[in-house]
Amino acid sequence: MPKSRVVVLPGDGIGPEVAREARLVLEQLCPEVQLEEQLLGGAAIRATGEPLPQATVDACLAATAVLKGPVGDPEFDAADVRPEQGLLGLRAALDTYANLRPAVLGDVDVLIVRELVGGLYFGASGTREDGTVFDTCEYTPRQVERIVRRGFELARGRRRKLTSVDKANVLETSRLWRRIVDETAPRYPDVEYEHMLVDNAAMQLATTPQQFDVLVTENMFGDILSDLAAAVTGGLGLAPSASLSDGGAGLFEPVHGSAPDLAGRGIANPTAILRSTALLLEHGLGLPEQADALRTAIDAAIAAKPTPDLGGTATTDELGTAVREQLTVDGARVPSYGG
Ligand code: NAD
């Protein structure tokens, strides 16, 4: 069998600091997996002039899975070429249309399923002669059908409740969305489903998140709601995501950004990228045992060595080391790399 290949894109700001911890964990847990680093975002613009160099696209298309740190740097805030364009281009190139964002804490266990390659972030945009600036939200029926099906499938594997979030009282795209959800539902009679307007969904997530199992929604609503879900389940430093296509390499990344306020200080919480690594092990490499081992090690390590965002004083490196020290599979400690 050919070796699995994981492309690591460290990204910008705190990206390289937290990606380093993820890489060390992967090396320890599955030394047989081939790791390769490529450039994306601001780091890529500095080196090549482009936020998504062709070499990065080619490596990701040939990979088994991609592990990505955050991109974005204030240095490029006023520039025409921005790091975030590289991220959107990569999602489109891999066609990772299904973004899974689990948010778990105590009795809250929500999975946000966000459409990732359509809608407002990918529609036509520009400036007219009179100074009007516009962005366009478009969805094809196929784009909606495939993400809605994913939502139902994922709900079927969990508590069998799906909440579809839209703004059908105002938006045409939302009315298409709602119609497709209603047409798809009869194929999943074992899944209970409901529609919810996005403004109400935000309020319900903030006040009674326990009521939700799977939420399925379009790109921008999902972007905003998943940060909210992260906030009510421990903060951005903890929130992972998996972006899946139909058969191609998945993209695994933390929900948070490059945190320019923390970059270079060695105190960013690596948990979100480590939890994304657990999703990569499970969904990208088909190694559920290693994924569980990593999740257990992370939970134990953050209880013992919390970083400043969790009220503690541990550095990125100290928490990462604690995770690696806790790693066990089948009750046996996984030796540190080379140990
Ligand atoms: P951010 O997520 O970088 O930071 C928001 C807040 O959360 C900050 O206070 C930050 O210190 C904190 N935070 C984030 N990650 C943390 C971690 N691992 N540990 C501890 N605290 C953490 O959001 P922002 O400041 O709005 O954006 C900064 C840059 O990141 C922008 O350029 C933005 O475009 C980019 N961004 C990229 C992605 C991505 O690559 N997927 C996602 C969101 C934002």
XYZ file of C-alpha atoms and ligand atoms in Angstrom:
383
model
C 0.000 0.000 0.000
C 1.404 3.480 -0.806
C 2.424 5.576 2.169
C -0.096 8.179 3.390
C 1.099 11.704 2.733
C 0.097 14.683 4.838
C 0.845 18.199 3.635
C 1.327 20.677 6.491
C 0.641 24.359 5.762
C 1.865 26.241 8.864
C 0.369 29.587 7.713
C 0.839 32.963 9.407
C 1.004 34.546 12.868
C 0.633 31.829 15.514
C 0.239 29.262 12.697
C 3.850 28.004 12.664
C 3.931 27.899 16.497
C 0.852 25.669 16.825
C 1.496 23.660 13.628
C 4.849 22.598 15.074
C 3.055 20.863 17.969
C 0.689 19.090 15.567
C 3.583 17.905 13.463
C 5.402 16.493 16.498
C 2.251 14.621 17.525
C 1.829 13.145 14.028
C 5.479 12.065 13.974
C 5.029 10.348 17.340
C 1.650 8.708 16.636
C 2.211 7.552 13.071
C 5.891 7.715 12.029
C 5.003 5.819 8.831
C 3.086 8.824 7.476
C 5.107 11.026 5.166
C 4.965 14.746 6.122
C 5.683 17.614 3.785
C 5.518 21.387 4.422
C 4.267 23.928 1.878
C 3.580 27.657 1.861
C 0.170 29.348 2.078
C -1.054 32.855 2.878
C 1.216 35.719 3.900
C 4.268 33.457 4.145
C 3.662 32.395 0.529
C 3.177 35.989 -0.665
C 6.516 36.964 0.885
C 8.324 34.022 -0.730
C 6.610 33.847 -4.142
C 4.328 36.868 -4.575
C 1.232 34.603 -4.525
C -0.949 33.506 -1.578
C -1.475 30.024 -3.099
C 1.579 28.918 -5.133
C 1.018 26.181 -7.723
C 3.466 23.933 -5.843
C 1.148 24.069 -2.826
C -1.936 23.231 -4.923
C -0.129 20.314 -6.600
C 1.140 18.913 -3.283
C -2.316 19.188 -1.663
C -4.077 17.554 -4.629
C -1.625 14.624 -4.412
C -1.881 14.327 -0.598
C -3.944 11.959 1.526
C -4.861 14.863 3.828
C -3.895 18.482 4.478
C -3.248 20.033 7.911
C -3.465 23.794 7.829
C -2.597 26.559 10.279
C -4.393 29.927 10.118
C -3.519 32.530 7.496
C -3.742 36.320 7.640
C -1.357 39.105 8.539
C -2.037 42.797 9.254
C 0.933 43.583 6.968
C -1.356 42.789 3.999
C -4.523 44.518 5.272
C -4.441 47.218 2.590
C -2.831 45.075 -0.140
C -4.518 43.862 -3.335
C -3.129 40.359 -2.825
C -4.246 39.047 0.569
C -3.328 35.851 2.464
C -7.001 34.860 2.871
C -7.355 34.597 -0.936
C -4.965 31.658 -0.741
C -7.222 29.877 1.729
C -10.375 30.378 -0.361
C -8.455 29.224 -3.463
C -7.257 26.096 -1.673
C -10.770 25.180 -0.476
C -12.031 25.605 -4.048
C -9.125 23.608 -5.563
C -9.773 20.694 -3.190
C -13.572 21.148 -3.488
C -13.841 20.689 0.274
C -17.463 21.762 0.363
C -18.410 20.250 3.732
C -16.925 21.994 6.744
C -17.501 20.119 10.010
C -17.099 22.171 13.172
C -17.761 20.227 16.360
C -18.352 22.223 19.554
C -18.378 20.084 22.680
C -18.399 21.011 26.370
C -20.322 19.384 29.233
C -23.870 18.673 28.040
C -23.339 20.646 24.800
C -22.463 18.575 21.738
C -23.162 20.489 18.528
C -21.833 19.764 15.064
C -22.016 22.711 12.667
C -21.938 21.618 9.027
C -21.056 24.665 6.952
C -21.124 24.899 3.133
C -17.586 26.018 2.312
C -17.116 26.681 -1.394
C -20.188 28.700 -2.419
C -22.264 31.706 -1.429
C -21.111 35.216 -0.662
C -17.404 34.386 -0.308
C -17.221 33.012 -3.849
C -19.753 35.155 -5.761
C -18.968 38.060 -8.066
C -17.792 41.176 -6.244
C -16.508 44.542 -7.292
C -16.886 48.311 -7.413
C -19.105 50.163 -9.893
C -18.240 53.501 -11.457
C -20.543 55.352 -9.053
C -18.572 53.974 -6.115
C -21.072 51.238 -5.164
C -19.350 48.148 -3.811
C -21.061 44.765 -4.106
C -20.707 41.096 -3.126
C -23.034 38.449 -4.549
C -24.532 35.390 -2.877
C -25.304 32.573 -5.321
C -25.997 28.862 -4.870
C -26.657 26.190 -7.476
C -29.154 23.456 -6.497
C -26.322 20.888 -6.688
C -24.201 22.837 -4.198
C -27.076 22.884 -1.745
C -28.113 19.260 -2.328
C -24.709 17.793 -1.530
C -24.198 19.720 1.719
C -27.763 19.055 2.875
C -27.273 15.324 2.232
C -24.053 15.442 4.268
C -25.961 17.127 7.088
C -28.612 14.383 7.141
C -25.966 11.633 6.907
C -23.981 13.096 9.802
C -27.134 13.517 11.916
C -27.956 9.862 11.244
C -24.624 8.868 12.833
C -25.325 11.010 15.924
C -28.535 11.932 17.819
C -30.613 12.126 14.598
C -31.656 15.736 14.815
C -30.919 18.250 12.057
C -31.492 21.996 12.228
C -31.239 23.762 8.880
C -30.363 27.436 9.316
C -31.320 30.036 6.709
C -32.834 33.486 6.193
C -35.723 32.329 4.022
C -37.900 35.285 5.043
C -35.535 37.579 3.117
C -33.129 35.746 0.778
C -33.821 33.840 -2.476
C -30.811 31.581 -1.873
C -32.310 30.661 1.504
C -35.650 29.799 -0.099
C -33.822 27.415 -2.484
C -31.970 26.007 0.523
C -35.204 25.402 2.463
C -36.923 23.748 -0.508
C -33.999 21.349 -0.991
C -33.959 20.453 2.705
C -37.701 19.631 2.516
C -37.170 17.553 -0.654
C -34.224 15.652 0.865
C -35.815 14.927 4.253
C -38.106 12.036 3.134
C -34.969 10.006 2.312
C -33.977 10.262 5.993
C -37.214 9.420 7.861
C -35.170 8.463 10.943
C -33.790 12.017 11.246
C -35.971 14.662 12.863
C -35.430 18.021 11.138
C -36.428 21.644 11.532
C -35.791 25.009 9.877
C -34.526 27.962 11.883
C -33.844 31.552 10.851
C -30.216 32.515 11.384
C -30.907 35.368 13.816
C -32.949 33.035 16.021
C -30.297 30.302 15.660
C -27.636 32.708 16.982
C -29.775 33.517 20.021
C -30.612 29.854 20.685
C -26.946 28.842 20.353
C -25.939 31.484 22.873
C -28.701 30.643 25.385
C -29.600 26.919 25.027
C -26.957 25.202 22.871
C -27.911 21.809 24.424
C -30.984 21.632 22.145
C -28.848 21.201 18.998
C -27.347 18.102 17.448
C -26.351 18.924 13.832
C -26.776 22.363 12.273
C -26.441 22.659 8.508
C -26.069 26.067 6.902
C -24.545 28.138 4.116
C -21.042 29.569 4.063
C -21.259 32.931 5.830
C -23.923 31.926 8.379
C -21.761 28.905 9.245
C -18.651 31.053 9.580
C -20.324 33.291 12.145
C -22.338 30.651 14.023
C -19.333 28.356 14.442
C -17.318 31.089 16.173
C -20.302 31.619 18.451
C -20.508 27.872 19.149
C -16.759 27.878 19.862
C -17.196 30.747 22.304
C -19.900 28.932 24.304
C -17.836 25.733 24.460
C -14.519 27.031 25.770
C -13.210 29.558 23.247
C -11.498 29.767 19.876
C -8.282 28.199 21.147
C -10.105 24.848 21.442
C -12.201 24.665 18.257
C -11.173 22.321 15.396
C -12.607 21.782 11.925
C -12.544 19.270 9.100
C -13.363 20.223 5.510
C -14.290 17.253 3.352
C -14.825 16.704 -0.360
C -16.262 13.660 -2.119
C -13.211 11.394 -2.206
C -10.329 13.895 -2.427
C -7.939 15.050 0.313
C -9.644 16.610 3.322
C -8.439 19.883 4.819
C -8.078 19.981 8.614
C -7.627 23.317 10.370
C -8.389 25.232 13.555
C -11.393 27.582 13.465
C -9.309 30.460 14.834
C -7.258 32.972 12.852
C -3.596 33.913 12.999
C -4.021 35.914 16.259
C -1.532 38.721 15.491
C -1.837 39.824 19.136
C -0.239 36.527 20.261
C 2.132 35.776 17.385
C 5.774 35.277 18.361
C 5.012 35.082 22.100
C 4.845 31.278 22.361
C 1.604 31.332 24.379
C -1.042 30.435 21.777
C -3.196 27.445 22.644
C -2.315 24.563 20.280
C -5.469 22.596 21.232
C -7.537 23.642 18.189
C -4.924 22.430 15.703
C -4.271 19.288 17.793
C -8.017 18.513 17.797
C -7.979 19.174 14.035
C -5.158 16.624 13.867
C -7.429 14.126 15.641
C -10.079 14.783 12.967
C -7.370 14.265 10.322
C -6.376 10.938 11.863
C -10.021 9.810 11.922
C -11.480 11.192 8.662
C -8.313 11.747 6.600
C -6.140 8.734 7.432
C -8.739 6.260 8.722
C -6.978 5.855 12.104
C -9.829 6.178 14.655
C -7.829 4.559 17.484
C -5.026 7.076 17.174
C -7.616 9.867 16.938
C -9.228 8.755 20.214
C -5.824 8.437 21.869
C -4.975 11.975 20.854
C -8.315 13.391 22.081
C -7.853 11.702 25.454
C -4.285 13.016 25.731
C -5.392 16.567 24.844
C -8.154 16.546 27.493
C -5.725 15.350 30.159
C -3.035 17.832 29.111
C -5.273 20.926 29.101
C -6.562 20.018 32.554
C -2.964 19.765 33.839
C -1.310 22.566 31.820
C -3.839 25.217 30.725
C -2.614 28.030 28.466
C -3.382 31.714 29.303
C -6.652 31.764 27.278
C -7.893 28.992 29.627
C -6.769 30.837 32.750
C -3.400 29.082 33.091
C 0.229 29.938 32.405
C 1.468 27.071 30.181
C 3.238 27.954 26.958
C 2.397 26.450 23.563
C 5.415 24.203 23.878
C 4.587 23.092 27.446
C 1.023 22.099 26.519
C 2.228 20.342 23.355
C 4.829 18.415 25.359
C 2.193 17.437 27.944
C -0.023 16.069 25.141
C 2.819 13.967 23.747
C 3.660 12.650 27.226
C 0.036 11.546 27.728
C -0.326 9.698 24.415
C -1.336 6.073 24.796
C -2.925 3.637 22.343
C -4.572 0.471 23.769
C -3.246 1.379 27.205
C 0.375 1.407 25.992
C 2.266 4.654 25.938
C 3.243 5.737 22.413
C 6.994 6.388 22.578
C 8.163 9.915 21.822
C 9.714 10.229 18.429
C 13.086 8.487 18.566
C 12.356 7.343 22.142
P -8.352 35.342 15.531
O -9.080 34.046 15.585
O -6.976 35.313 14.999
O -8.308 35.969 17.005
C -9.485 36.278 17.758
C -9.142 36.252 19.253
O -8.946 34.888 19.660
C -7.832 36.984 19.578
O -7.991 37.620 20.826
C -6.803 35.883 19.680
O -5.728 36.179 20.549
C -7.644 34.721 20.215
N -7.113 33.437 19.754
C -7.183 32.948 18.482
N -6.553 31.771 18.403
C -6.071 31.500 19.639
C -5.305 30.437 20.201
N -4.930 29.375 19.466
N -4.963 30.501 21.498
C -5.350 31.532 22.257
N -6.085 32.575 21.807
C -6.439 32.558 20.500
O -9.274 36.343 14.705
P -8.948 37.809 14.145
O -8.072 38.559 15.115
O -10.264 38.352 13.771
O -8.156 37.537 12.795
C -6.728 37.595 12.681
C -6.329 37.174 11.273
O -6.659 35.798 11.069
C -7.032 37.943 10.145
O -6.079 38.208 9.157
C -8.085 36.982 9.644
O -8.412 37.174 8.288
C -7.389 35.649 9.837
N -8.290 34.487 9.977
C -7.899 33.334 9.345
C -8.653 32.191 9.483
C -8.189 30.932 8.792
O -7.060 30.858 8.329
N -9.026 29.899 8.711
C -9.798 32.193 10.279
C -10.163 33.368 10.935
C -9.393 34.518 10.782
